[in-house]
Coordinates of N, CA and C in Angstrom, one line a residue:
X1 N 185.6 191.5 154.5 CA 184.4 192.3 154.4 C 183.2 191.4 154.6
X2 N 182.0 191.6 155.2 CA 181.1 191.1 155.5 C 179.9 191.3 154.8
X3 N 178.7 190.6 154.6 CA 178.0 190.3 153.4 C 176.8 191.5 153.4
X4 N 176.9 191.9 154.6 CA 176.2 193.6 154.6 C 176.5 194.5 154.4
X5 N 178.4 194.8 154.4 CA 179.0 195.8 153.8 C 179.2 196.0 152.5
X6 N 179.3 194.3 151.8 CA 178.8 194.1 150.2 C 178.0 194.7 149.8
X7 N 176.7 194.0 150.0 CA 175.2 194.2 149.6 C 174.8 195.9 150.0
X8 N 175.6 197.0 151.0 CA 175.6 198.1 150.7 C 176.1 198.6 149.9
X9 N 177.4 198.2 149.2 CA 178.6 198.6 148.5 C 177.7 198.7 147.2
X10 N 176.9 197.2 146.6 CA 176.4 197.6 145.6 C 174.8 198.4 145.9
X11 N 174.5 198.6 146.9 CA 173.0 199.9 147.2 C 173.9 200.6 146.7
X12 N 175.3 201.4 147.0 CA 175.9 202.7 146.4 C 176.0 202.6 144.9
X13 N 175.9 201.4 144.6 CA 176.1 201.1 142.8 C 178.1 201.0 143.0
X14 N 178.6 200.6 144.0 CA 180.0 201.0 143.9 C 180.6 199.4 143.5
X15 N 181.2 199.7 142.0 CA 181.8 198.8 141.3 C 182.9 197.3 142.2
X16 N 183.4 198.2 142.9 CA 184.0 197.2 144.4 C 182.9 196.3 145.1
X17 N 181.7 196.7 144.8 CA 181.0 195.2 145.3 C 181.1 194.0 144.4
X18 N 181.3 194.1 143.4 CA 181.6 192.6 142.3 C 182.9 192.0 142.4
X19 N 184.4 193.0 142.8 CA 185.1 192.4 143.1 C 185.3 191.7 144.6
X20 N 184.4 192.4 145.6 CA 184.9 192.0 146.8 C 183.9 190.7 146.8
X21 N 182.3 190.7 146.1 CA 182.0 189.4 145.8 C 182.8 188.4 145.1
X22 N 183.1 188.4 144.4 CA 184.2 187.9 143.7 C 185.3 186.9 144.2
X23 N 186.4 188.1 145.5 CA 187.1 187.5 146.0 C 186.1 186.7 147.2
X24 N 185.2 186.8 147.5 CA 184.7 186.2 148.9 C 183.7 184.8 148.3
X25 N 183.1 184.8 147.1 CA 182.4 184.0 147.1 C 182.7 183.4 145.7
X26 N 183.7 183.9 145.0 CA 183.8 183.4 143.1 C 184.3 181.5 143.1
X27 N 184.8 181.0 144.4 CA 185.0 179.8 144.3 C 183.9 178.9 144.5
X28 N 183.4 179.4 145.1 CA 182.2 178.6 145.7 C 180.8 178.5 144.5
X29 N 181.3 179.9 143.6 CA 180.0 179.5 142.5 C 180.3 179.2 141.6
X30 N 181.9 179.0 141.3 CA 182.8 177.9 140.4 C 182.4 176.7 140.9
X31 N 182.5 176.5 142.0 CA 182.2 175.2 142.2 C 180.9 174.6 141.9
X32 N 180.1 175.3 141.9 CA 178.4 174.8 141.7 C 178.4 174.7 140.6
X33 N 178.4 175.9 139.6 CA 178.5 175.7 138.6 C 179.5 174.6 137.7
X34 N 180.7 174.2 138.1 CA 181.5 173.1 137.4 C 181.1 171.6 137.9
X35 N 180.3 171.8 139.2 CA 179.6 170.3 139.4 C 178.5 170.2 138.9
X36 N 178.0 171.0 137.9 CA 176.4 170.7 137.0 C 177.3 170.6 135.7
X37 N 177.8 171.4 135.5 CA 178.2 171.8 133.9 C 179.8 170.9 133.7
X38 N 180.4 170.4 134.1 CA 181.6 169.7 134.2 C 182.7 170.0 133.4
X39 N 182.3 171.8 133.1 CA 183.4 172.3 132.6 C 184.0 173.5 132.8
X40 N 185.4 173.7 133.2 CA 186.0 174.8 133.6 C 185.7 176.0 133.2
X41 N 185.9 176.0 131.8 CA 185.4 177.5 131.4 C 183.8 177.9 131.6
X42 N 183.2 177.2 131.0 CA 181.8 177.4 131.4 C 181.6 177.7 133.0
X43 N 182.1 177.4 133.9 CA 181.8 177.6 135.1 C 182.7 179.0 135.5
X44 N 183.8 179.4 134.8 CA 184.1 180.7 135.1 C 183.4 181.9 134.3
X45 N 182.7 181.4 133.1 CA 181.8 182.4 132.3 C 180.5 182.1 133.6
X46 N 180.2 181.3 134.3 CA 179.0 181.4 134.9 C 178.9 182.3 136.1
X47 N 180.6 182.1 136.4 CA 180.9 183.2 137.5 C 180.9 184.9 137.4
X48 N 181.5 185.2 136.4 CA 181.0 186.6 135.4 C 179.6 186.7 135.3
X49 N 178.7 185.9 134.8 CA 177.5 186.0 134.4 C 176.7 186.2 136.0
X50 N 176.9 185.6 137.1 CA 176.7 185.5 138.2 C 176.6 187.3 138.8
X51 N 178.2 187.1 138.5 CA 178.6 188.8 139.5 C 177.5 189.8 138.7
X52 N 177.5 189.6 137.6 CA 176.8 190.8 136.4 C 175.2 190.3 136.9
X53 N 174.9 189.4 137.1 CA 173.2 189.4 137.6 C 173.1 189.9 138.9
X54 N 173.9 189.4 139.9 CA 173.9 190.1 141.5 C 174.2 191.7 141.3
X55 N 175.1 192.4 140.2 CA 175.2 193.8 140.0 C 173.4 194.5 139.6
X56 N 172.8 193.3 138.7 CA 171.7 194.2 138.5 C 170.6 193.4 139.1
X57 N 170.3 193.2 140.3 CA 169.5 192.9 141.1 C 169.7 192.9 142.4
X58 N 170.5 193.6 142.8 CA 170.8 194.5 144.4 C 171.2 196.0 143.5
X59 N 170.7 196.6 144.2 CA 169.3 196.9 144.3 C 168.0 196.2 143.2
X60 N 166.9 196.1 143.2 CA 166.1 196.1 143.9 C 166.7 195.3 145.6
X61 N 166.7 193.7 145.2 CA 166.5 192.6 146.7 C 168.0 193.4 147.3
X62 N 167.7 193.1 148.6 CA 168.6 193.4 150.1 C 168.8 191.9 150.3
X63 N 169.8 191.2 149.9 CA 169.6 189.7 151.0 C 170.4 189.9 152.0
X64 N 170.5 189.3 153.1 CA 170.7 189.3 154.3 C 172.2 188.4 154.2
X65 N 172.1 187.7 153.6 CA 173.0 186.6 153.7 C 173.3 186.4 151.8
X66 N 174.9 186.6 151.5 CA 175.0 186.9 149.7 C 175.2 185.7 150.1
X67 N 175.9 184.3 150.4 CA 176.4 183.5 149.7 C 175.3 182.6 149.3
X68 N 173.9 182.1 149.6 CA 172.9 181.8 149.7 C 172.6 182.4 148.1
X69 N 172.5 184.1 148.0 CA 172.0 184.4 146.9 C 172.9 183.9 145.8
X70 N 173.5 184.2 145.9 CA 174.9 184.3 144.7 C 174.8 182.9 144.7
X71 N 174.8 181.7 145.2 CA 174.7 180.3 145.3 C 173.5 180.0 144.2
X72 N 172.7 180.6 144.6 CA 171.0 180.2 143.5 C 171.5 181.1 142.4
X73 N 171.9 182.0 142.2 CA 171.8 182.7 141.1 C 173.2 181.5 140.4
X74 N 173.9 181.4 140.5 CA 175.1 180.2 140.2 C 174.3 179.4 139.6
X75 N 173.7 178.5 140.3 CA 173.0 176.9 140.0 C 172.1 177.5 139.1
X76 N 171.7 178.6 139.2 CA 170.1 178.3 138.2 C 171.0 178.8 136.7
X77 N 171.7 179.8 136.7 CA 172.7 179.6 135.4 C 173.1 178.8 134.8
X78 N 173.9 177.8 135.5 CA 174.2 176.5 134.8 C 173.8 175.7 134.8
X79 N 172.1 175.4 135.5 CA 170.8 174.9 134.8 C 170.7 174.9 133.8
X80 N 170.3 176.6 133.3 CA 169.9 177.3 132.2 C 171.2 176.4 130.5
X81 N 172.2 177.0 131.3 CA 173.4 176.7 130.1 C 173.8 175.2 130.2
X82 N 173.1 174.1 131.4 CA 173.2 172.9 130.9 C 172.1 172.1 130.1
X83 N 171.3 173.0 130.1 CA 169.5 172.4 129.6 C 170.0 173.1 127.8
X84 N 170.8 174.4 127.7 CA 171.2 175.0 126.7 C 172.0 173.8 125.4
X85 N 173.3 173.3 126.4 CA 174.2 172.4 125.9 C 174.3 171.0 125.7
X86 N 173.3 170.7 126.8 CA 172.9 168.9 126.9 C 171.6 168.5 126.8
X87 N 171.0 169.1 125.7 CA 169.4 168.5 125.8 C 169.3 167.2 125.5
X88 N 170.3 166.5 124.6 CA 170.3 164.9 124.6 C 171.3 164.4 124.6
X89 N 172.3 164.9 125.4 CA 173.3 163.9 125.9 C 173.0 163.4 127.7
X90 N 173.5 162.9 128.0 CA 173.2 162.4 129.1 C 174.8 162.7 130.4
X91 N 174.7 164.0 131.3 CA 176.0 163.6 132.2 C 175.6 163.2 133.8
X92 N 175.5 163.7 134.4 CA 175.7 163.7 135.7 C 174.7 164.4 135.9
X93 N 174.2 165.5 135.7 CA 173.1 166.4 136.0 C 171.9 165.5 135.6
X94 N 171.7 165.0 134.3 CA 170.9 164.2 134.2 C 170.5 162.9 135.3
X95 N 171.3 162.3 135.3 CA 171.2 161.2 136.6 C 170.9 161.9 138.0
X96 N 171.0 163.0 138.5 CA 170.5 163.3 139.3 C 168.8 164.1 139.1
X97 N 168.6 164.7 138.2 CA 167.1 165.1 137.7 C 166.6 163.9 137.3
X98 N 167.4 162.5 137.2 CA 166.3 161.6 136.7 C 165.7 161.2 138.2
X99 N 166.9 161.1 139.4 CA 166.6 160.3 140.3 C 165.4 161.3 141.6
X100 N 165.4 162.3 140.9 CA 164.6 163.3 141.7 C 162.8 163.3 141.0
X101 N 163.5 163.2 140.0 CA 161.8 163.2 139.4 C 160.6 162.0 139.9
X102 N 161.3 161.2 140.4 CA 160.7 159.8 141.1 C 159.9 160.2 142.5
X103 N 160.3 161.6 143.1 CA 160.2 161.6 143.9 C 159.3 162.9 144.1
X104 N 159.3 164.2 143.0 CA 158.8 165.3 143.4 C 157.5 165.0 143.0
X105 N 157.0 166.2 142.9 CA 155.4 166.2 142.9 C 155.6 166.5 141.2
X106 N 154.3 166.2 140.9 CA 153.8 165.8 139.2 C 153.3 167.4 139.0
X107 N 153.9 168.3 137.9 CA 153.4 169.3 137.7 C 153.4 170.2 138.9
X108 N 154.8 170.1 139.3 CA 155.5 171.1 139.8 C 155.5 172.5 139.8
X109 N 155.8 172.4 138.2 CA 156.1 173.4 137.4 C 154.6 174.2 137.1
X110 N 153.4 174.7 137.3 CA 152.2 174.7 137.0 C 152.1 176.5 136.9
X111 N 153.5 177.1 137.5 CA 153.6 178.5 137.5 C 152.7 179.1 138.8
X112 N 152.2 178.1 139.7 CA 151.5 178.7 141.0 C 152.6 178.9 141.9
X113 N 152.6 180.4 142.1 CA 154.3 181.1 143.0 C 153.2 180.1 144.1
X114 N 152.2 180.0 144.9 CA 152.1 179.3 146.0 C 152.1 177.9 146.3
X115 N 152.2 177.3 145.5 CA 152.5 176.1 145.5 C 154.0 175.8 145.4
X116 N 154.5 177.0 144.8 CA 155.9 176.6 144.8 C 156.5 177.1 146.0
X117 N 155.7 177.9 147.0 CA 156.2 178.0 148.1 C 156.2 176.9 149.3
X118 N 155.0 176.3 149.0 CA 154.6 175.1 149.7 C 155.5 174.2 149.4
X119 N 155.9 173.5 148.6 CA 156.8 172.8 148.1 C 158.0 172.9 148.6
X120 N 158.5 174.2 148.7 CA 160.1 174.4 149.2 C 159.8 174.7 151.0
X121 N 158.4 175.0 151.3 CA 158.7 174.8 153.1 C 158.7 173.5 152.7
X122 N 158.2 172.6 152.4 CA 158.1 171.0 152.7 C 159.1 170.4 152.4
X123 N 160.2 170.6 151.3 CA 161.0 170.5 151.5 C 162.1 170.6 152.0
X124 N 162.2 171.8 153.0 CA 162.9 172.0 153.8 C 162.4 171.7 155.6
X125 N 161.3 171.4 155.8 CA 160.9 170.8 156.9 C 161.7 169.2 156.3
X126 N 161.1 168.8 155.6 CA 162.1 167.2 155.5 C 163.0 167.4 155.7
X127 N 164.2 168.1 154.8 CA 165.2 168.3 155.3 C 166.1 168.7 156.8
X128 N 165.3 169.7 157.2 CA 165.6 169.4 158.4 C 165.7 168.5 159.9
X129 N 164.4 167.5 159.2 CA 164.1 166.4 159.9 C 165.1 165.3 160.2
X130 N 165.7 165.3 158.9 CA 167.1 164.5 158.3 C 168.3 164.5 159.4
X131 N 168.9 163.2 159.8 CA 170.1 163.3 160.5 C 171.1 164.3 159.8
X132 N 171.9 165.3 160.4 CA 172.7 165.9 159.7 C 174.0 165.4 158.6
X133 N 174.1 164.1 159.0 CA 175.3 163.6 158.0 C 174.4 163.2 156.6
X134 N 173.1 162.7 156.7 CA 171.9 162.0 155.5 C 171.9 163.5 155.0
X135 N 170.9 164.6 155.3 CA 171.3 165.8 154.9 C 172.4 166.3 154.4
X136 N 173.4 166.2 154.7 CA 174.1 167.0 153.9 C 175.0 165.8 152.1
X137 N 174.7 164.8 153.1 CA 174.6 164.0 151.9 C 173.7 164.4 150.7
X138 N 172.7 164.3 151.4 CA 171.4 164.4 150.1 C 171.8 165.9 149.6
X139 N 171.9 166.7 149.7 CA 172.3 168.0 149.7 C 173.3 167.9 148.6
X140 N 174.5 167.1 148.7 CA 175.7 167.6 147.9 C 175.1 166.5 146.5
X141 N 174.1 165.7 146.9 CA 173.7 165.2 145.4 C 173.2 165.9 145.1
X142 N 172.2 166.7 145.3 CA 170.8 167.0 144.6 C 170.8 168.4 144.5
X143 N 171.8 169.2 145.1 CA 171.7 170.4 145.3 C 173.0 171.0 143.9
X144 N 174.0 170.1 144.6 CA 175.5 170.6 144.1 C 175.8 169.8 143.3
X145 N 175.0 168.5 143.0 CA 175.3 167.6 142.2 C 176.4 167.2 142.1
X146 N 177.0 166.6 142.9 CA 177.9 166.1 143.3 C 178.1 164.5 143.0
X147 N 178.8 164.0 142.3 CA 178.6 162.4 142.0 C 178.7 161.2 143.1
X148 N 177.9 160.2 143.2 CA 178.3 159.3 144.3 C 179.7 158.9 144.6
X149 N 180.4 158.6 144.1 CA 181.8 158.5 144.0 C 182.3 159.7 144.9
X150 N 182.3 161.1 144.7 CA 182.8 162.1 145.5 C 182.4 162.0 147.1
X151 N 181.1 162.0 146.8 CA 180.5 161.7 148.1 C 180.9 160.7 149.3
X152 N 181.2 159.5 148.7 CA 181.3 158.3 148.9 C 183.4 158.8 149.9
X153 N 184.1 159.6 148.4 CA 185.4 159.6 149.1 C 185.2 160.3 150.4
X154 N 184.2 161.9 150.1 CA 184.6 162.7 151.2 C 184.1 162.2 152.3
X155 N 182.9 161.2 152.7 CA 182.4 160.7 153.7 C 183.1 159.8 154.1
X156 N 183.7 158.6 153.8 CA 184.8 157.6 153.7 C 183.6 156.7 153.6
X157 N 182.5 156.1 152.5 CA 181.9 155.4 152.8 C 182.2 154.8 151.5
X158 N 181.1 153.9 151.0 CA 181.3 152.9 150.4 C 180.2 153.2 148.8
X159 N 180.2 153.3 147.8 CA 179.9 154.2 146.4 C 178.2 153.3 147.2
X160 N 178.3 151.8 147.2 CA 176.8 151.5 147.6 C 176.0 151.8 148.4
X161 N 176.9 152.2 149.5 CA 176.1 152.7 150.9 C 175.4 154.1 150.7
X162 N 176.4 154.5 149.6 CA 175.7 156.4 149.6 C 174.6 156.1 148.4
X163 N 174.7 155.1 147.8 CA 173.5 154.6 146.7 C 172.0 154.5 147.4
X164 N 172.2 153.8 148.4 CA 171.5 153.1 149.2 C 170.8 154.4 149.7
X165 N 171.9 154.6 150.8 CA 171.4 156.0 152.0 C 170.6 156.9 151.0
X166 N 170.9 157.4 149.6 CA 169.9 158.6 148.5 C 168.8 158.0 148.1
X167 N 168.7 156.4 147.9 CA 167.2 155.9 147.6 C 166.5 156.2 148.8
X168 N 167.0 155.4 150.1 CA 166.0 155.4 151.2 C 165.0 156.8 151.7
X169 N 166.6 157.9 151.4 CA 165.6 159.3 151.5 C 165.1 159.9 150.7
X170 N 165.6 159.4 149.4 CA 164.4 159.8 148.4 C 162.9 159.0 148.7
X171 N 163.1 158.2 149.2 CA 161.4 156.9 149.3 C 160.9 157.9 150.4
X172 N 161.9 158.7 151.8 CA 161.1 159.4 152.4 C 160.6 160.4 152.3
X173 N 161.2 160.6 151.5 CA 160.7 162.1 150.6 C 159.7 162.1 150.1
X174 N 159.6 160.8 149.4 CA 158.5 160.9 148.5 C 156.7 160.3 149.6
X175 N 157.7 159.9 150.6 CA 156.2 159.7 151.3 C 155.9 160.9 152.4
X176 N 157.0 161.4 152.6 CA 156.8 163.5 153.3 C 155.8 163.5 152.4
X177 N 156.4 164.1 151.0 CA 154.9 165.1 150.4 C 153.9 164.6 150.3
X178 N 153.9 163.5 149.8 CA 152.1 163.1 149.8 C 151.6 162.9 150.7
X179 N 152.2 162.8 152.0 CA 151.7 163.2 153.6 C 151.1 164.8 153.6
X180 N 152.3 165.4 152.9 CA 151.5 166.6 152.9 C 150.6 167.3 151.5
X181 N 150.1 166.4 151.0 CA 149.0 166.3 150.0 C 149.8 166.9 148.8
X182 N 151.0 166.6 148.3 CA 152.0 166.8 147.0 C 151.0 166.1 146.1
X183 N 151.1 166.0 145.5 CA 150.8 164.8 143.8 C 151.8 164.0 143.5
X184 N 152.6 163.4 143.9 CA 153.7 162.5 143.7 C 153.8 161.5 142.6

């Protein structure tokens, strides 16, 4: 089934949209969620928690493309329930929000929806800029949180080189936005 015949299933309010999300997308936001939160059950409570937010927010939003949604709705859950569980321990999520804060803009967070839009085109023009293999690297750090080590096996590179290759484009990153007048 296709991600339009979903996202109608639940316009009808028909209960078979959570499972057919479910079967089509429930690994993929296990996975997001167990690469922030580094725990099995938590990431299948995140998946429940997931299907039950996409039930009550289609309708109102129509997305065009669910795995995208159901993806953000995933990550920002086990944001939520890792900022809940680890406010002073330190795992993997941390080392990646430490290594990002170097680089975004200062007062981010300021609640201006327009700036926050400006922020994510500019982020995503960098990104796109990106050789596809640097991209999707940076991507499986920062996005999926994904540890250097993982990255390092699935790429066949070397734990330093993918150390290396995340500083360099974090340095470009951080000289993108203040090219484009960020506060860095």
């Amino acid at each position: 089934m296709d991600d339009i015949q979903i996202v109608d299933l639940y316009w009808e309010r028909s209960e078979s949209a959570i499972s057919e999300t479910e079967k089509k997308y429930g690994r993929y936001c296990h996975y997001i969620a167990y690469q922030i939160l580094e725990n099995d059950e938590d990431a299948k409570e995140i998946v429940n928690d997931t299907l039950l937010k996409t039930w009550k927010t289609i309708p109102p939003n129509r997305p065009e493309k669910l795995k995208p949604y159901v993806g953000m709705i995933s990550r920002q859950l086990a944001f939520n329930r890792y900022e809940e569980q680890h406010a002073k321990k330190r795992g993997q999520m941390a080392l990646v929000l430490e290594e990002l804060a170097e680089c975004l803009p200062i007062g981010s967070e300021n609640g201006d929806p327009l700036s926050g839009i400006a922020l994510r085109d500019s982020l995503n023009t960098f990104l796109r800029g990106l050789p596809q293999k640097t991209r999707n690297i940076f991507i499986r750090r920062y996005w999926y949180a994904s540890s250097i080590a993982e990255i390092a096996n699935e790429y066949s590179m070397k734990e330093s080189t993918v150390g290396m290759l995340l500083l360099r484009t974090r340095n470009k990153l951080k000289t993108h936005l203040h090219k484009e007048d960020f506060n860095v």
